[in-house]
PDB file of C-alpha atoms and ligand atoms in Angstrom:
ATOM      1  CA  MET S   1     -14.472  18.170  70.071  1.00  0.00           C
ATOM      2  CA  LEU S   2     -12.120  17.501  72.806  1.00  0.00           C
ATOM      3  CA  ILE S   3      -9.445  19.082  73.703  1.00  0.00           C
ATOM      4  CA  PHE S   4      -6.261  17.899  75.624  1.00  0.00           C
ATOM      5  CA  THR S   5      -2.941  19.444  76.424  1.00  0.00           C
ATOM      6  CA  ARG S   6      -1.392  16.514  78.130  1.00  0.00           C
ATOM      7  CA  ILE S   7       0.098  13.313  76.227  1.00  0.00           C
ATOM      8  CA  ALA S   8      -0.921  11.059  79.512  1.00  0.00           C
ATOM      9  CA  ASP S   9      -5.155  12.490  79.399  1.00  0.00           C
ATOM     10  CA  LEU S  10      -4.476  11.939  75.924  1.00  0.00           C
ATOM     11  CA  VAL S  11      -3.366   8.249  76.191  1.00  0.00           C
ATOM     12  CA  ALA S  12      -5.644   7.383  78.470  1.00  0.00           C
ATOM     13  CA  LEU S  13      -8.746   8.373  76.531  1.00  0.00           C
ATOM     14  CA  LEU S  14      -7.273   6.505  73.162  1.00  0.00           C
ATOM     15  CA  ASP S  15      -6.618   3.291  75.273  1.00  0.00           C
ATOM     16  CA  THR S  16     -10.279   3.130  76.257  1.00  0.00           C
ATOM     17  CA  HIS S  17     -11.320   3.519  72.461  1.00  0.00           C
ATOM     18  CA  ARG S  18      -8.892   0.927  71.753  1.00  0.00           C
ATOM     19  CA  ARG S  19     -10.150  -1.561  73.995  1.00  0.00           C
ATOM     20  CA  GLN S  20     -13.517  -1.031  72.027  1.00  0.00           C
ATOM     21  CA  GLU S  21     -11.624  -1.290  68.948  1.00  0.00           C
ATOM     22  CA  ARG S  22     -12.242   1.447  67.352  1.00  0.00           C
ATOM     23  CA  SER S  23     -10.080   2.357  64.724  1.00  0.00           C
ATOM     24  CA  ILE S  24      -8.215   5.758  65.085  1.00  0.00           C
ATOM     25  CA  GLY S  25      -6.996   8.259  62.226  1.00  0.00           C
ATOM     26  CA  PHE S  26      -4.570  11.059  63.143  1.00  0.00           C
ATOM     27  CA  VAL S  27      -4.153  14.502  61.292  1.00  0.00           C
ATOM     28  CA  PRO S  28      -0.986  16.247  62.735  1.00  0.00           C
ATOM     29  CA  THR S  29      -0.960  19.795  61.619  1.00  0.00           C
ATOM     30  CA  MET S  30       1.179  23.443  62.978  1.00  0.00           C
ATOM     31  CA  GLY S  31      -2.595  25.257  62.729  1.00  0.00           C
ATOM     32  CA  ALA S  32      -3.575  28.528  60.271  1.00  0.00           C
ATOM     33  CA  LEU S  33      -6.277  26.151  58.833  1.00  0.00           C
ATOM     34  CA  HIS S  34      -7.247  26.463  55.369  1.00  0.00           C
ATOM     35  CA  LYS S  35      -9.523  23.808  52.820  1.00  0.00           C
ATOM     36  CA  GLY S  36      -6.303  21.721  52.508  1.00  0.00           C
ATOM     37  CA  HIS S  37      -6.112  20.832  56.075  1.00  0.00           C
ATOM     38  CA  THR S  38      -9.833  20.499  56.423  1.00  0.00           C
ATOM     39  CA  SER S  39      -9.657  17.649  53.477  1.00  0.00           C
ATOM     40  CA  LEU S  40      -7.605  15.644  55.346  1.00  0.00           C
ATOM     41  CA  PHE S  41      -9.749  15.925  58.492  1.00  0.00           C
ATOM     42  CA  LYS S  42     -12.779  15.180  56.280  1.00  0.00           C
ATOM     43  CA  ARG S  43     -10.614  11.927  55.111  1.00  0.00           C
ATOM     44  CA  CYS S  44      -9.757  10.850  58.300  1.00  0.00           C
ATOM     45  CA  LYS S  45     -13.556  11.144  59.545  1.00  0.00           C
ATOM     46  CA  ALA S  46     -14.717   9.077  56.506  1.00  0.00           C
ATOM     47  CA  GLU S  47     -12.302   6.121  57.122  1.00  0.00           C
ATOM     48  CA  ASN S  48     -11.887   5.947  61.271  1.00  0.00           C
ATOM     49  CA  GLU S  49     -14.081   6.097  64.158  1.00  0.00           C
ATOM     50  CA  VAL S  50     -12.365   8.340  65.989  1.00  0.00           C
ATOM     51  CA  THR S  51     -10.201  11.369  64.353  1.00  0.00           C
ATOM     52  CA  VAL S  52      -7.131  12.656  66.596  1.00  0.00           C
ATOM     53  CA  GLY S  53      -6.071  15.867  65.112  1.00  0.00           C
ATOM     54  CA  SER S  54      -3.130  17.910  66.961  1.00  0.00           C
ATOM     55  CA  ILE S  55      -2.168  21.843  66.444  1.00  0.00           C
ATOM     56  CA  TYR S  56       1.375  22.418  67.425  1.00  0.00           C
ATOM     57  CA  VAL S  57       3.897  24.421  65.846  1.00  0.00           C
ATOM     58  CA  ASN S  58       6.824  22.167  66.022  1.00  0.00           C
ATOM     59  CA  PRO S  59      10.270  24.532  66.687  1.00  0.00           C
ATOM     60  CA  THR S  60      12.573  21.825  65.853  1.00  0.00           C
ATOM     61  CA  GLN S  61      11.389  21.809  62.118  1.00  0.00           C
ATOM     62  CA  PHE S  62      12.105  25.468  61.546  1.00  0.00           C
ATOM     63  CA  ASN S  63      15.547  25.890  60.361  1.00  0.00           C
ATOM     64  CA  ASP S  64      15.159  29.617  59.936  1.00  0.00           C
ATOM     65  CA  PRO S  65      14.165  31.507  63.529  1.00  0.00           C
ATOM     66  CA  LYS S  66      12.593  34.105  61.554  1.00  0.00           C
ATOM     67  CA  ASP S  67       9.614  32.010  59.937  1.00  0.00           C
ATOM     68  CA  LEU S  68       9.072  30.559  63.184  1.00  0.00           C
ATOM     69  CA  THR S  69       8.080  33.778  64.561  1.00  0.00           C
ATOM     70  CA  ASN S  70       6.061  34.884  61.544  1.00  0.00           C
ATOM     71  CA  TYR S  71       4.612  31.520  61.378  1.00  0.00           C
ATOM     72  CA  PRO S  72       0.804  32.592  61.586  1.00  0.00           C
ATOM     73  CA  ARG S  73      -1.228  31.498  64.470  1.00  0.00           C
ATOM     74  CA  THR S  74      -4.955  31.442  64.538  1.00  0.00           C
ATOM     75  CA  MET S  75      -5.951  29.178  67.076  1.00  0.00           C
ATOM     76  CA  VAL S  76      -9.847  30.318  67.711  1.00  0.00           C
ATOM     77  CA  ALA S  77     -10.624  30.456  64.105  1.00  0.00           C
ATOM     78  CA  ASP S  78      -8.504  26.770  63.834  1.00  0.00           C
ATOM     79  CA  LYS S  79     -10.802  25.148  66.593  1.00  0.00           C
ATOM     80  CA  GLN S  80     -13.995  26.469  64.946  1.00  0.00           C
ATOM     81  CA  LYS S  81     -13.030  25.096  61.582  1.00  0.00           C
ATOM     82  CA  LEU S  82     -12.504  21.850  63.222  1.00  0.00           C
ATOM     83  CA  ASP S  83     -15.795  21.835  64.549  1.00  0.00           C
ATOM     84  CA  GLY S  84     -17.409  17.883  63.412  1.00  0.00           C
ATOM     85  CA  LEU S  85     -14.636  17.279  61.666  1.00  0.00           C
ATOM     86  CA  CYS S  86     -12.664  16.200  64.948  1.00  0.00           C
ATOM     87  CA  ASP S  87     -13.169  14.222  68.018  1.00  0.00           C
ATOM     88  CA  ILE S  88      -9.951  14.919  69.937  1.00  0.00           C
ATOM     89  CA  LEU S  89      -7.540  17.959  69.536  1.00  0.00           C
ATOM     90  CA  PHE S  90      -4.407  17.614  71.215  1.00  0.00           C
ATOM     91  CA  LEU S  91      -2.746  21.244  71.525  1.00  0.00           C
ATOM     92  CA  PRO S  92       0.544  20.413  73.316  1.00  0.00           C
ATOM     93  CA  ASP S  93       3.175  22.958  74.354  1.00  0.00           C
ATOM     94  CA  THR S  94       7.011  22.449  73.997  1.00  0.00           C
ATOM     95  CA  ASN S  95       7.472  21.138  77.555  1.00  0.00           C
ATOM     96  CA  GLU S  96       5.195  18.607  76.814  1.00  0.00           C
ATOM     97  CA  MET S  97       6.577  17.228  73.948  1.00  0.00           C
ATOM     98  CA  TYR S  98      10.296  18.055  74.548  1.00  0.00           C
ATOM     99  CA  PRO S  99      10.729  18.030  78.134  1.00  0.00           C
ATOM    100  CA  GLU S 100      14.362  17.292  77.216  1.00  0.00           C
ATOM    101  CA  PRO S 101      15.651  19.084  74.352  1.00  0.00           C
ATOM    102  CA  PRO S 102      15.364  16.456  71.448  1.00  0.00           C
ATOM    103  CA  THR S 103      18.774  14.850  70.626  1.00  0.00           C
ATOM    104  CA  ASP S 104      17.392  11.838  68.366  1.00  0.00           C
ATOM    105  CA  THR S 105      18.657  11.432  64.706  1.00  0.00           C
ATOM    106  CA  TYR S 106      17.502   9.876  61.741  1.00  0.00           C
ATOM    107  CA  ASN S 107      19.079   8.443  58.079  1.00  0.00           C
ATOM    108  CA  PHE S 108      16.729   9.216  55.011  1.00  0.00           C
ATOM    109  CA  GLY S 109      19.116   8.826  52.735  1.00  0.00           C
ATOM    110  CA  GLU S 110      18.802  11.005  49.312  1.00  0.00           C
ATOM    111  CA  LEU S 111      15.692  12.592  50.762  1.00  0.00           C
ATOM    112  CA  GLU S 112      17.560  14.370  53.437  1.00  0.00           C
ATOM    113  CA  THR S 113      20.473  16.112  50.759  1.00  0.00           C
ATOM    114  CA  THR S 114      17.998  16.876  47.635  1.00  0.00           C
ATOM    115  CA  MET S 115      15.401  19.820  47.295  1.00  0.00           C
ATOM    116  CA  GLU S 116      13.741  20.759  50.728  1.00  0.00           C
ATOM    117  CA  GLY S 117      16.241  18.272  52.158  1.00  0.00           C
ATOM    118  CA  ALA S 118      19.239  20.469  50.517  1.00  0.00           C
ATOM    119  CA  LYS S 119      17.642  23.995  51.306  1.00  0.00           C
ATOM    120  CA  ARG S 120      16.373  23.413  54.645  1.00  0.00           C
ATOM    121  CA  PRO S 121      19.291  21.755  56.849  1.00  0.00           C
ATOM    122  CA  GLY S 122      17.665  20.083  59.697  1.00  0.00           C
ATOM    123  CA  HIS S 123      14.133  20.467  58.680  1.00  0.00           C
ATOM    124  CA  PHE S 124      13.110  16.764  58.267  1.00  0.00           C
ATOM    125  CA  THR S 125      15.506  15.612  61.214  1.00  0.00           C
ATOM    126  CA  GLY S 126      12.678  18.230  63.397  1.00  0.00           C
ATOM    127  CA  VAL S 127       9.589  16.488  61.195  1.00  0.00           C
ATOM    128  CA  ALA S 128      10.880  13.010  61.937  1.00  0.00           C
ATOM    129  CA  GLN S 129      11.237  13.950  65.750  1.00  0.00           C
ATOM    130  CA  ILE S 130       7.634  15.356  66.418  1.00  0.00           C
ATOM    131  CA  VAL S 131       6.086  13.248  64.283  1.00  0.00           C
ATOM    132  CA  ARG S 132       7.591  10.340  65.926  1.00  0.00           C
ATOM    133  CA  ARG S 133       6.257  11.592  69.200  1.00  0.00           C
ATOM    134  CA  PHE S 134       2.994  11.931  68.095  1.00  0.00           C
ATOM    135  CA  PHE S 135       2.824   8.216  66.866  1.00  0.00           C
ATOM    136  CA  GLU S 136       4.295   6.528  69.794  1.00  0.00           C
ATOM    137  CA  ALA S 137       1.425   8.410  71.943  1.00  0.00           C
ATOM    138  CA  ILE S 138      -1.301   8.187  69.989  1.00  0.00           C
ATOM    139  CA  LEU S 139      -0.539   4.692  67.817  1.00  0.00           C
ATOM    140  CA  PRO S 140      -3.387   5.815  65.249  1.00  0.00           C
ATOM    141  CA  ASN S 141      -4.411   3.100  62.552  1.00  0.00           C
ATOM    142  CA  ARG S 142      -3.877   5.745  60.024  1.00  0.00           C
ATOM    143  CA  ALA S 143      -1.801   9.120  59.423  1.00  0.00           C
ATOM    144  CA  TYR S 144      -2.892  11.443  56.772  1.00  0.00           C
ATOM    145  CA  PHE S 145      -0.560  13.874  55.201  1.00  0.00           C
ATOM    146  CA  GLY S 146      -0.653  15.776  52.402  1.00  0.00           C
ATOM    147  CA  LEU S 147       0.952  15.186  48.833  1.00  0.00           C
ATOM    148  CA  LYS S 148       1.476  19.102  49.076  1.00  0.00           C
ATOM    149  CA  ASP S 149       4.774  18.308  50.915  1.00  0.00           C
ATOM    150  CA  PHE S 150       5.545  15.377  48.958  1.00  0.00           C
ATOM    151  CA  GLN S 151       8.778  15.146  50.213  1.00  0.00           C
ATOM    152  CA  GLN S 152       7.887  15.122  53.887  1.00  0.00           C
ATOM    153  CA  TYR S 153       5.104  12.190  52.944  1.00  0.00           C
ATOM    154  CA  LEU S 154       7.824  10.121  51.749  1.00  0.00           C
ATOM    155  CA  ILE S 155      10.106  10.774  55.129  1.00  0.00           C
ATOM    156  CA  ILE S 156       7.266  10.016  57.165  1.00  0.00           C
ATOM    157  CA  MET S 157       6.550   6.549  54.894  1.00  0.00           C
ATOM    158  CA  GLU S 158      10.407   5.884  55.459  1.00  0.00           C
ATOM    159  CA  LEU S 159       9.627   6.838  59.407  1.00  0.00           C
ATOM    160  CA  VAL S 160       7.255   4.123  59.894  1.00  0.00           C
ATOM    161  CA  LYS S 161       9.227   1.835  58.384  1.00  0.00           C
ATOM    162  CA  GLN S 162      12.161   2.394  60.285  1.00  0.00           C
ATOM    163  CA  LEU S 163      10.481   2.159  63.328  1.00  0.00           C
ATOM    164  CA  ASN S 164       8.601  -0.879  62.526  1.00  0.00           C
ATOM    165  CA  LEU S 165       5.277   0.846  63.363  1.00  0.00           C
ATOM    166  CA  SER S 166       2.011  -0.095  62.265  1.00  0.00           C
ATOM    167  CA  ILE S 167       0.509   2.920  60.695  1.00  0.00           C
ATOM    168  CA  GLU S 168      -1.162   3.232  57.495  1.00  0.00           C
ATOM    169  CA  VAL S 169       0.280   6.673  56.021  1.00  0.00           C
ATOM    170  CA  VAL S 170      -2.344   8.216  53.638  1.00  0.00           C
ATOM    171  CA  GLY S 171      -0.985  10.808  51.161  1.00  0.00           C
ATOM    172  CA  CYS S 172      -3.985  13.369  49.969  1.00  0.00           C
ATOM    173  CA  GLU S 173      -4.375  15.756  46.944  1.00  0.00           C
ATOM    174  CA  THR S 174      -2.912  19.031  47.085  1.00  0.00           C
ATOM    175  CA  VAL S 175      -6.530  21.599  47.451  1.00  0.00           C
ATOM    176  CA  ARG S 176      -5.941  24.981  45.422  1.00  0.00           C
ATOM    177  CA  GLU S 177      -7.182  28.273  45.555  1.00  0.00           C
ATOM    178  CA  LYS S 178      -9.341  28.584  42.309  1.00  0.00           C
ATOM    179  CA  ASN S 179      -6.242  30.279  40.380  1.00  0.00           C
ATOM    180  CA  GLY S 180      -4.347  27.441  40.948  1.00  0.00           C
ATOM    181  CA  LEU S 181      -2.000  28.661  44.166  1.00  0.00           C
ATOM    182  CA  ALA S 182      -1.461  25.404  46.476  1.00  0.00           C
ATOM    183  CA  MET S 183      -3.446  26.337  49.706  1.00  0.00           C
ATOM    184  CA  SER S 184      -0.973  26.917  52.400  1.00  0.00           C
ATOM    185  CA  SER S 185      -0.862  28.704  56.104  1.00  0.00           C
ATOM    186  CA  ARG S 186       2.282  30.781  54.484  1.00  0.00           C
ATOM    187  CA  ASN S 187      -0.223  32.219  51.754  1.00  0.00           C
ATOM    188  CA  ALA S 188      -1.281  34.502  54.629  1.00  0.00           C
ATOM    189  CA  LEU S 189       1.688  36.298  54.406  1.00  0.00           C
ATOM    190  CA  LEU S 190       1.384  37.198  51.296  1.00  0.00           C
ATOM    191  CA  THR S 191       0.429  40.708  49.682  1.00  0.00           C
ATOM    192  CA  PRO S 192      -2.300  40.432  47.516  1.00  0.00           C
ATOM    193  CA  GLU S 193       0.160  41.190  44.497  1.00  0.00           C
ATOM    194  CA  MET S 194       2.445  38.386  45.197  1.00  0.00           C
ATOM    195  CA  ARG S 195      -0.560  36.124  45.864  1.00  0.00           C
ATOM    196  CA  GLU S 196      -1.412  36.782  42.154  1.00  0.00           C
ATOM    197  CA  LYS S 197       1.983  36.611  41.019  1.00  0.00           C
ATOM    198  CA  ALA S 198       2.654  33.099  42.722  1.00  0.00           C
ATOM    199  CA  THR S 199       0.205  31.252  40.798  1.00  0.00           C
ATOM    200  CA  VAL S 200       2.910  30.939  38.376  1.00  0.00           C
ATOM    201  CA  LEU S 201       4.096  28.193  40.242  1.00  0.00           C
ATOM    202  CA  TYR S 202       0.972  26.187  39.777  1.00  0.00           C
ATOM    203  CA  ASN S 203       1.429  27.410  35.843  1.00  0.00           C
ATOM    204  CA  THR S 204       4.787  26.656  35.450  1.00  0.00           C
ATOM    205  CA  LEU S 205       4.302  23.014  36.859  1.00  0.00           C
ATOM    206  CA  GLU S 206       1.245  22.430  34.149  1.00  0.00           C
ATOM    207  CA  TRP S 207       3.366  23.782  31.645  1.00  0.00           C
ATOM    208  CA  VAL S 208       5.700  21.448  32.433  1.00  0.00           C
ATOM    209  CA  LYS S 209       3.196  18.424  32.564  1.00  0.00           C
ATOM    210  CA  MET S 210       1.867  19.201  29.130  1.00  0.00           C
ATOM    211  CA  ALA S 211       5.636  20.105  27.305  1.00  0.00           C
ATOM    212  CA  PRO S 212       7.659  16.641  26.921  1.00  0.00           C
ATOM    213  CA  ASP S 213      10.520  18.553  26.640  1.00  0.00           C
ATOM    214  CA  ALA S 214      10.020  21.505  29.108  1.00  0.00           C
ATOM    215  CA  THR S 215      13.933  21.786  30.808  1.00  0.00           C
ATOM    216  CA  GLU S 216      14.154  22.876  34.784  1.00  0.00           C
ATOM    217  CA  SER S 217      15.760  25.985  33.301  1.00  0.00           C
ATOM    218  CA  GLU S 218      13.253  26.987  31.026  1.00  0.00           C
ATOM    219  CA  ALA S 219      10.896  26.538  34.381  1.00  0.00           C
ATOM    220  CA  MET S 220      13.286  28.210  36.402  1.00  0.00           C
ATOM    221  CA  ASN S 221      13.021  31.464  33.616  1.00  0.00           C
ATOM    222  CA  LYS S 222       9.023  31.466  33.973  1.00  0.00           C
ATOM    223  CA  ILE S 223       8.982  31.859  37.490  1.00  0.00           C
ATOM    224  CA  LYS S 224      11.931  34.530  37.657  1.00  0.00           C
ATOM    225  CA  SER S 225       9.571  36.407  34.669  1.00  0.00           C
ATOM    226  CA  ALA S 226       6.995  36.386  37.200  1.00  0.00           C
ATOM    227  CA  GLY S 227       8.770  38.485  40.119  1.00  0.00           C
ATOM    228  CA  LEU S 228       9.330  35.014  42.034  1.00  0.00           C
ATOM    229  CA  THR S 229      12.872  33.913  43.497  1.00  0.00           C
ATOM    230  CA  PRO S 230      12.802  29.875  42.511  1.00  0.00           C
ATOM    231  CA  GLU S 231      14.912  27.794  44.520  1.00  0.00           C
ATOM    232  CA  TYR S 232      15.077  25.034  42.745  1.00  0.00           C
ATOM    233  CA  PHE S 233      12.826  23.361  39.764  1.00  0.00           C
ATOM    234  CA  VAL S 234      13.138  19.640  39.384  1.00  0.00           C
ATOM    235  CA  ILE S 235      11.493  17.559  36.618  1.00  0.00           C
ATOM    236  CA  ASP S 236      11.888  14.191  38.172  1.00  0.00           C
ATOM    237  CA  ARG S 237      10.546  11.917  34.851  1.00  0.00           C
ATOM    238  CA  PRO S 238      11.154   8.523  35.846  1.00  0.00           C
ATOM    239  CA  ASN S 239       8.814   9.267  38.831  1.00  0.00           C
ATOM    240  CA  ASN S 240       6.868  11.976  36.566  1.00  0.00           C
ATOM    241  CA  ARG S 241       6.512  14.402  39.448  1.00  0.00           C
ATOM    242  CA  ALA S 242       7.995  18.128  39.164  1.00  0.00           C
ATOM    243  CA  PHE S 243       8.780  20.066  42.203  1.00  0.00           C
ATOM    244  CA  VAL S 244       9.321  23.770  43.173  1.00  0.00           C
ATOM    245  CA  ALA S 245      10.535  26.137  45.600  1.00  0.00           C
ATOM    246  CA  ALA S 246      10.338  29.931  45.202  1.00  0.00           C
ATOM    247  CA  ARG S 247      10.648  33.037  47.077  1.00  0.00           C
ATOM    248  CA  ALA S 248       7.325  35.240  46.975  1.00  0.00           C
ATOM    249  CA  GLY S 249       9.051  38.247  48.668  1.00  0.00           C
ATOM    250  CA  GLU S 250      10.015  37.126  52.129  1.00  0.00           C
ATOM    251  CA  VAL S 251       7.692  34.354  52.013  1.00  0.00           C
ATOM    252  CA  ARG S 252       9.147  30.593  50.362  1.00  0.00           C
ATOM    253  CA  LEU S 253       6.158  28.627  48.979  1.00  0.00           C
ATOM    254  CA  ILE S 254       6.533  25.189  47.771  1.00  0.00           C
ATOM    255  CA  ASP S 255       4.444  23.098  44.984  1.00  0.00           C
ATOM    256  CA  ASN S 256       4.757  19.784  43.493  1.00  0.00           C
ATOM    257  CA  MET S 257       2.463  18.118  40.845  1.00  0.00           C
ATOM    258  CA  SER S 258       2.312  14.559  38.729  1.00  0.00           C
ATOM    259  CA  ILE S 259       3.091  15.119  35.140  1.00  0.00           C
ATOM    260  CA  ILE S 260       1.470  12.373  33.842  1.00  0.00           C
ATOM    261  CA  SER S 261      -0.545  14.040  31.249  1.00  0.00           C
TER     262      SER S 261
HETATM  263  P1  LIG D 301       1.238  22.036  57.964  1.00  0.00           P
HETATM  264  O1  LIG D 301       0.281  22.631  59.076  1.00  0.00           O
HETATM  265  O2  LIG D 301       1.484  23.062  56.977  1.00  0.00           O
HETATM  266  O3  LIG D 301       2.168  21.122  58.643  1.00  0.00           O
HETATM  267  O4  LIG D 301       0.252  20.947  57.398  1.00  0.00           O
HETATM  268  C1  LIG D 301      -0.344  19.894  57.925  1.00  0.00           C
HETATM  269  C2  LIG D 301      -0.914  18.842  57.106  1.00  0.00           C
HETATM  270  O5  LIG D 301      -1.511  19.402  55.791  1.00  0.00           O
HETATM  271  C3  LIG D 301       0.533  18.281  56.124  1.00  0.00           C
HETATM  272  O6  LIG D 301       0.024  17.278  56.038  1.00  0.00           O
HETATM  273  C4  LIG D 301       0.283  19.457  54.894  1.00  0.00           C
HETATM  274  O7  LIG D 301       1.162  18.465  53.624  1.00  0.00           O
HETATM  275  C5  LIG D 301      -1.270  19.283  54.742  1.00  0.00           C
HETATM  276  N1  LIG D 301      -1.666  20.085  53.747  1.00  0.00           N
HETATM  277  C6  LIG D 301      -0.875  21.848  54.065  1.00  0.00           C
HETATM  278  N2  LIG D 301      -1.448  22.097  52.640  1.00  0.00           N
HETATM  279  C7  LIG D 301      -2.290  21.272  51.955  1.00  0.00           C
HETATM  280  C8  LIG D 301      -2.989  21.832  50.747  1.00  0.00           C
HETATM  281  N3  LIG D 301      -2.656  22.391  50.488  1.00  0.00           N
HETATM  282  N4  LIG D 301      -3.728  20.402  50.129  1.00  0.00           N
HETATM  283  C9  LIG D 301      -3.853  19.181  50.846  1.00  0.00           C
HETATM  284  N5  LIG D 301      -3.026  18.964  52.078  1.00  0.00           N
HETATM  285  C10 LIG D 301      -2.092  20.101  52.569  1.00  0.00           C
END
């Protein structure tokens, strides 16, 4: 696995691959890698001749400075996990990604005013700022995103459309622990007790999937009863998907599920 920290070096190597007509797949991450991330890399490797990954904790997408400080960072273990799954790993720093403070703004309509958009003001602007910079440098044929962050996936599809980029955005299914908890870098911050309690998110999504009359307030109550603090539970019946965000102690978790049973 080759490691780059400079955009110019990465672009020069990718240009040689492109001249040889090799397909390039890209998996952006913020590190603290788990099996959810590695599933994206496996799919990318299977579908492309060159797999590029990035690890960069993007400050502009954190609306809560404490969340940015506490975000888990496990670079040595991350590199080991990517061995054999990634050809080129891009590890930029903030001077490289944002030589000037970013000023680009976006209009993603309703996506910015509902659920994650409403609860995390500025978050999707930050996501778009960093993904745009990655996309414009790497120009991958395909880019891989987890459906665990479903609204983010929709934002990226919209970004590609608005910037007129020829990149296929591939949505990958959520990888879960055996007990159903969606894998997340933030799970590392949960106490063992909270890790167990947090399975209520998955269990409630499953319950909604099975119960056509389930209501959002019933779902919120189930989550409260388990000792978490729900922020929202949205049942989007027309699009057959349910979404949840909740705090488990200090840790904010999100999950969603197709509710076609
Ligand atoms: P992050 O490092 O949290 O920014 O995530 C990097 C990518 O991995 C994003 O596209 C996430 O949606 C995806 N991802 C995170 N957790 C999971 C999971 N449990 N299953 C599948 N993909 C995931």
